C-alpha cells in the first residue's frame, strides 16, 4: 500500500491542481493521500470529487505556519472537517495577512531598486501567496538566475527583503485544528530544528497540545527517521509522513516517493479519518 500524507496543490504553492494531483496519485499507484496545503483547505473538496469512485482515499489536512519564540514551525493538522466554518474563516484571515506580508516585501524590494508588481506575484499564485511566488516573479523579471538565487539574494530568511510571515502560536494552531475535529503533528521536525533544539522544545510543544510527529519526509534520511520513530514512541506521540510533494516546484520530490508503513493509518487522527 502506498501512502502519502503530505502533499501540496495549487491551492497553496504546489503546481498541480487538486484534480491533477488525484490523477497523478492514481497513475503512480498511490492508495491514500492527504492534502496538506499551506494554511488552506480549499483544495480538498475538488480532490475528493476527482477521486470519487476511483478507490483513491483523499484525507483532509492542512499545513499551518506557526511560531514558537524564534522558531518558525510547520504543523500538520489531520482529521479536520474541511467544511468547518470557523476553520475556513480563520484560514481566510491568515491568507489576508500573508498577502499583506508579500506586499510589504515588494515594498522592501522596491527600496532596493527591484521592481516587481503585486499583480505579477498574485498571478503566479493560484492559491496561497508566499515567497516561492515572489521568487518566481524575480526570476521572470530578470532579477535572479533561478529561485534559489532569488532566495539567496533577496527574500531568504535574513535577506534584505525578507519579512517573517504572520503566524499562529502552536496553541492557537492546535485549538484551530481541534475545533474542526483534528489533531496536530510537528512537520519535518529535523528540517527546521536540530535534534537538540527539538528535544528542548518538545515539552512546551506538548504542553501546547501537539500530539504527533512527522517522521517520514523527503528530506529526512534513514538516521533521522529512526531517531524520530524512537522519539515518537518514547513520547507516546502518533507519527505520520509523506513526500511534501509540490509538483514542478520541487522536481526531485515524487508523489508517494517516501515509503510510509501502513500502520500509520491505525493511529492518531487517521483512525477516525479512515473510518469516515
Ligand atoms: P513562505 O511561507 O512564504 O515564507 O515561503 C516558504 C517556502 O519558501 C517554503 O515552503 C520553501 O518551499 C520556500 N523556501 C524557503 N527558503 C528557500 C530557499 N532558500 N530556496 C528555495 N526555496 C525556499
Ligand atoms: Zn510549500
Ligand atoms: Fe513545511
Ligand atoms: Fe509541506
Short mmCIF file of C-alpha atoms and ligand atoms in Angstrom, two decimals:
data_model
loop_
_atom_site.label_atom_id
_atom_site.label_comp_id
_atom_site.label_asym_id
_atom_site.label_seq_id
_atom_site.Cartn_x
_atom_site.Cartn_y
_atom_site.Cartn_z
CA UNK A 1 0.00 0.00 0.00
CA UNK A 2 1.38 3.39 -0.99
CA UNK A 3 0.55 6.25 1.34
CA UNK A 4 1.49 9.90 1.08
CA UNK A 5 0.19 12.11 3.87
CA UNK A 6 1.96 15.36 2.94
CA UNK A 7 1.11 16.92 -0.44
CA UNK A 8 0.55 20.40 -1.85
CA UNK A 9 -1.67 21.60 -4.70
CA UNK A 10 -2.28 24.89 -6.48
CA UNK A 11 -4.48 25.81 -3.50
CA UNK A 12 -1.11 26.76 -1.95
CA UNK A 13 2.30 26.52 -3.64
CA UNK A 14 2.07 23.19 -5.47
CA UNK A 15 1.94 23.18 -9.25
CA UNK A 16 -0.76 20.52 -9.77
CA UNK A 17 -4.42 21.34 -9.30
CA UNK A 18 -6.21 19.09 -6.81
CA UNK A 19 -7.71 17.11 -9.71
CA UNK A 20 -4.29 16.78 -11.36
CA UNK A 21 -2.82 15.62 -8.05
CA UNK A 22 -5.50 12.92 -7.83
CA UNK A 23 -4.76 11.88 -11.41
CA UNK A 24 -1.02 11.69 -10.67
CA UNK A 25 -1.63 9.69 -7.47
CA UNK A 26 -3.73 7.14 -9.35
CA UNK A 27 -1.23 6.95 -12.20
CA UNK A 28 1.64 6.39 -9.74
CA UNK A 29 -0.23 3.72 -7.80
CA UNK A 30 -0.77 5.72 -4.62
CA UNK A 31 -3.65 4.40 -2.46
CA UNK A 32 -4.06 7.10 0.18
CA UNK A 33 -3.12 10.76 0.05
CA UNK A 34 -3.64 13.59 2.48
CA UNK A 35 -3.79 17.08 1.04
CA UNK A 36 -1.87 19.42 3.34
CA UNK A 37 -1.76 22.78 1.63
CA UNK A 38 -0.23 25.72 3.49
CA UNK A 39 -2.91 27.45 5.57
CA UNK A 40 -5.82 26.46 3.34
CA UNK A 41 -8.25 23.59 2.88
CA UNK A 42 -9.51 24.96 -0.43
CA UNK A 43 -8.11 22.06 -2.49
CA UNK A 44 -9.73 19.22 -0.60
CA UNK A 45 -13.29 19.28 -1.95
CA UNK A 46 -12.29 19.18 -5.62
CA UNK A 47 -9.67 16.50 -4.95
CA UNK A 48 -12.32 14.36 -3.28
CA UNK A 49 -14.66 14.97 -6.16
CA UNK A 50 -11.97 13.88 -8.64
CA UNK A 51 -11.18 10.79 -6.54
CA UNK A 52 -14.79 9.69 -6.03
CA UNK A 53 -15.29 6.12 -7.17
CA UNK A 54 -11.61 5.58 -8.06
CA UNK A 55 -10.53 3.78 -4.88
CA UNK A 56 -8.05 6.54 -4.01
CA UNK A 57 -8.59 7.84 -0.48
CA UNK A 58 -8.16 11.59 -0.02
CA UNK A 59 -7.68 12.60 3.61
CA UNK A 60 -8.18 16.19 4.74
CA UNK A 61 -5.23 18.05 6.15
CA UNK A 62 -3.62 21.46 6.36
CA UNK A 63 -0.04 22.59 7.00
CA UNK A 64 -0.22 25.53 9.38
CA UNK A 65 2.62 28.01 9.73
CA UNK A 66 3.20 28.58 13.43
CA UNK A 67 5.81 30.09 15.65
CA UNK A 68 7.33 29.33 19.00
CA UNK A 69 9.71 32.00 20.26
CA UNK A 70 12.27 32.50 17.50
CA UNK A 71 11.37 29.28 15.71
CA UNK A 72 9.13 29.18 12.67
CA UNK A 73 7.42 25.80 12.71
CA UNK A 74 5.16 23.95 10.31
CA UNK A 75 2.33 21.99 11.88
CA UNK A 76 0.34 19.32 10.08
CA UNK A 77 -3.30 19.04 11.10
CA UNK A 78 -5.23 15.89 10.16
CA UNK A 79 -8.68 14.58 10.95
CA UNK A 80 -10.18 18.02 10.38
CA UNK A 81 -13.56 18.70 8.82
CA UNK A 82 -12.61 20.83 5.80
CA UNK A 83 -16.14 22.25 5.63
CA UNK A 84 -15.92 23.67 9.18
CA UNK A 85 -16.92 27.35 9.02
CA UNK A 86 -14.71 28.63 11.83
CA UNK A 87 -11.69 26.90 10.34
CA UNK A 88 -12.38 28.47 6.95
CA UNK A 89 -12.80 31.93 8.48
CA UNK A 90 -9.56 31.74 10.47
CA UNK A 91 -7.63 30.45 7.48
CA UNK A 92 -9.05 33.28 5.39
CA UNK A 93 -7.79 35.79 7.96
CA UNK A 94 -4.33 34.24 7.76
CA UNK A 95 -4.42 34.47 3.96
CA UNK A 96 -5.12 38.20 4.21
CA UNK A 97 -2.10 38.59 6.50
CA UNK A 98 0.05 36.59 4.09
CA UNK A 99 -0.95 38.88 1.27
CA UNK A 100 -0.08 41.97 3.31
CA UNK A 101 3.30 40.47 4.13
CA UNK A 102 4.11 39.83 0.48
CA UNK A 103 3.02 43.37 -0.44
CA UNK A 104 5.36 44.70 2.25
CA UNK A 105 8.19 42.55 0.93
CA UNK A 106 7.62 44.03 -2.52
CA UNK A 107 7.93 47.48 -0.92
CA UNK A 108 11.31 46.45 0.52
CA UNK A 109 12.36 45.18 -2.91
CA UNK A 110 11.36 48.50 -4.45
CA UNK A 111 13.65 50.18 -1.93
CA UNK A 112 16.44 48.01 -3.34
CA UNK A 113 15.63 49.12 -6.86
CA UNK A 114 13.87 45.88 -7.69
CA UNK A 115 10.51 46.49 -9.34
CA UNK A 116 8.14 43.56 -9.09
CA UNK A 117 4.45 44.35 -9.06
CA UNK A 118 1.92 42.70 -6.76
CA UNK A 119 -0.17 41.72 -9.80
CA UNK A 120 2.78 39.75 -11.22
CA UNK A 121 3.18 37.82 -7.97
CA UNK A 122 -0.54 37.31 -7.45
CA UNK A 123 -0.89 35.94 -10.98
CA UNK A 124 1.69 33.24 -10.16
CA UNK A 125 -0.15 32.18 -7.01
CA UNK A 126 -3.30 30.36 -7.82
CA UNK A 127 -3.88 29.84 -4.11
CA UNK A 128 -2.00 30.94 -1.00
CA UNK A 129 0.61 33.52 -1.94
CA UNK A 130 4.11 33.16 -0.49
CA UNK A 131 7.79 33.64 -1.05
CA UNK A 132 8.04 30.95 -3.76
CA UNK A 133 5.82 33.14 -5.93
CA UNK A 134 7.91 36.23 -5.23
CA UNK A 135 11.00 34.20 -6.15
CA UNK A 136 9.42 33.13 -9.41
CA UNK A 137 8.44 36.72 -10.22
CA UNK A 138 12.01 37.85 -9.51
CA UNK A 139 13.32 35.24 -11.95
CA UNK A 140 10.77 36.17 -14.61
CA UNK A 141 11.60 39.85 -14.27
CA UNK A 142 15.31 39.04 -14.71
CA UNK A 143 16.42 39.98 -11.19
CA UNK A 144 17.52 36.45 -10.29
CA UNK A 145 19.01 33.49 -12.15
CA UNK A 146 16.70 30.98 -10.54
CA UNK A 147 14.50 30.78 -7.46
CA UNK A 148 17.43 29.67 -5.27
CA UNK A 149 19.28 32.79 -6.35
CA UNK A 150 16.20 34.90 -5.58
CA UNK A 151 16.06 33.48 -2.05
CA UNK A 152 19.79 33.87 -1.51
CA UNK A 153 19.92 37.49 -2.66
CA UNK A 154 16.57 38.93 -1.73
CA UNK A 155 13.97 37.01 0.19
CA UNK A 156 15.60 34.12 2.07
CA UNK A 157 15.47 34.27 5.88
CA UNK A 158 17.62 37.21 6.93
CA UNK A 159 17.92 38.60 3.40
CA UNK A 160 17.25 42.32 2.78
CA UNK A 161 13.66 41.97 1.54
CA UNK A 162 12.66 39.17 3.93
CA UNK A 163 9.79 39.64 6.33
CA UNK A 164 8.52 36.91 8.63
CA UNK A 165 5.01 35.69 7.93
CA UNK A 166 2.22 36.28 10.42
CA UNK A 167 1.95 33.07 12.32
CA UNK A 168 -0.26 31.32 14.79
CA UNK A 169 1.15 30.20 18.10
CA UNK A 170 1.28 26.44 18.48
CA UNK A 171 -1.60 26.56 20.97
CA UNK A 172 -3.70 28.59 18.51
CA UNK A 173 -2.99 26.11 15.73
CA UNK A 174 -3.89 23.19 18.00
CA UNK A 175 -7.15 24.91 19.00
CA UNK A 176 -7.99 25.70 15.39
CA UNK A 177 -7.48 22.09 14.32
CA UNK A 178 -9.10 20.69 17.45
CA UNK A 179 -12.26 22.76 16.97
CA UNK A 180 -12.52 21.27 13.48
CA UNK A 181 -12.14 17.73 14.87
CA UNK A 182 -8.45 17.22 14.17
CA UNK A 183 -5.06 16.85 15.81
CA UNK A 184 -1.67 18.36 15.08
CA UNK A 185 1.81 16.97 14.35
CA UNK A 186 5.09 18.83 14.02
CA UNK A 187 6.03 18.78 10.32
CA UNK A 188 9.53 17.73 9.18
CA UNK A 189 11.00 18.35 12.67
CA UNK A 190 14.61 17.91 11.64
CA UNK A 191 14.32 20.30 8.72
CA UNK A 192 13.76 23.35 10.88
CA UNK A 193 15.39 22.18 14.11
CA UNK A 194 18.49 20.35 15.30
CA UNK A 195 17.89 17.22 17.40
CA UNK A 196 19.00 19.19 20.39
CA UNK A 197 16.60 22.07 19.72
CA UNK A 198 13.78 19.62 19.05
CA UNK A 199 14.24 17.82 22.34
CA UNK A 200 14.50 21.15 24.17
CA UNK A 201 11.33 22.46 22.52
CA UNK A 202 9.19 19.34 22.75
CA UNK A 203 7.87 19.70 26.31
CA UNK A 204 6.49 23.17 25.50
CA UNK A 205 5.01 21.95 22.23
CA UNK A 206 3.40 19.00 24.02
CA UNK A 207 2.02 21.38 26.66
CA UNK A 208 0.53 23.48 23.86
CA UNK A 209 -1.34 20.42 22.64
CA UNK A 210 0.91 18.97 19.95
CA UNK A 211 0.32 15.20 19.85
CA UNK A 212 2.06 13.96 16.69
CA UNK A 213 5.41 13.98 14.89
CA UNK A 214 6.11 13.78 11.18
CA UNK A 215 8.72 11.04 10.92
CA UNK A 216 8.88 10.20 7.21
CA UNK A 217 9.71 13.06 4.84
CA UNK A 218 11.66 13.51 1.59
CA UNK A 219 14.34 15.42 3.43
CA UNK A 220 14.68 13.07 6.41
CA UNK A 221 17.41 10.47 5.88
CA UNK A 222 17.29 6.97 7.39
CA UNK A 223 19.03 8.10 10.57
CA UNK A 224 16.54 10.95 11.04
CA UNK A 225 13.62 8.56 10.52
CA UNK A 226 14.99 6.08 13.05
CA UNK A 227 15.60 8.85 15.56
CA UNK A 228 12.12 10.34 15.16
CA UNK A 229 10.35 6.95 15.30
CA UNK A 230 12.04 6.30 18.63
CA UNK A 231 11.30 9.78 19.88
CA UNK A 232 7.61 9.45 18.96
CA UNK A 233 7.38 6.07 20.71
CA UNK A 234 9.14 7.34 23.81
CA UNK A 235 6.91 10.43 23.93
CA UNK A 236 3.77 8.40 23.17
CA UNK A 237 3.04 10.57 20.15
CA UNK A 238 1.41 9.47 16.91
CA UNK A 239 3.57 9.69 13.84
CA UNK A 240 3.00 10.50 10.22
CA UNK A 241 4.86 11.06 6.99
CA UNK A 242 4.77 11.96 3.36
CA UNK A 243 6.75 13.28 0.45
CA UNK A 244 5.89 17.00 0.79
CA UNK A 245 5.08 16.85 -2.92
CA UNK A 246 4.89 20.27 -4.63
CA UNK A 247 4.87 19.17 -8.30
CA UNK A 248 7.30 21.04 -10.53
CA UNK A 249 8.09 23.46 -7.68
CA UNK A 250 10.18 20.66 -6.11
CA UNK A 251 11.06 18.47 -9.11
CA UNK A 252 13.11 15.96 -7.09
CA UNK A 253 10.20 15.03 -4.85
CA UNK A 254 8.00 12.24 -6.17
CA UNK A 255 4.39 11.71 -5.09
CA UNK A 256 4.31 8.58 -2.94
CA UNK A 257 8.11 8.59 -3.11
CA UNK A 258 8.69 8.17 0.61
CA UNK A 259 7.78 4.71 1.93
CA UNK A 260 5.37 5.01 4.86
CA UNK A 261 4.42 1.91 6.88
CA UNK A 262 0.66 1.29 6.54
CA UNK A 263 0.32 1.13 10.36
CA UNK A 264 0.33 4.91 10.18
CA UNK A 265 -3.38 4.80 9.40
CA UNK A 266 -4.20 2.89 12.59
CA UNK A 267 -3.16 5.68 14.92
CA UNK A 268 -3.80 9.30 15.81
CA UNK A 269 -6.31 11.27 13.76
CA UNK A 270 -6.04 8.82 10.84
CA UNK A 271 -8.12 6.15 12.59
CA UNK A 272 -11.21 8.34 12.52
CA UNK A 273 -10.43 9.77 9.08
CA UNK A 274 -10.14 6.31 7.50
CA UNK A 275 -13.42 5.25 9.12
CA UNK A 276 -15.37 8.12 7.50
P1 LIG B 1 6.74 31.44 2.99
O1 LIG B 1 5.81 30.53 3.72
O2 LIG B 1 6.05 32.41 2.12
O3 LIG B 1 7.76 32.07 3.90
O4 LIG B 1 7.56 30.52 1.95
C1 LIG B 1 8.18 29.38 2.44
C2 LIG B 1 8.52 28.48 1.28
O5 LIG B 1 9.61 29.04 0.56
C3 LIG B 1 8.97 27.12 1.74
O6 LIG B 1 7.89 26.19 1.67
C4 LIG B 1 10.04 26.73 0.77
O7 LIG B 1 9.49 25.88 -0.23
C5 LIG B 1 10.46 28.00 0.11
N1 LIG B 1 11.84 28.34 0.50
C6 LIG B 1 12.27 28.80 1.70
N2 LIG B 1 13.59 29.05 1.69
C7 LIG B 1 14.03 28.74 0.44
C8 LIG B 1 15.31 28.76 -0.22
N3 LIG B 1 16.41 29.18 0.41
N4 LIG B 1 15.36 28.37 -1.51
C9 LIG B 1 14.25 27.95 -2.17
N5 LIG B 1 13.02 27.90 -1.59
C10 LIG B 1 12.90 28.27 -0.31
ZN1 LIG B 2 5.05 24.52 0.28
FE1 LIG B 3 6.57 22.54 5.50
FE1 LIG B 4 4.69 20.96 3.07
#
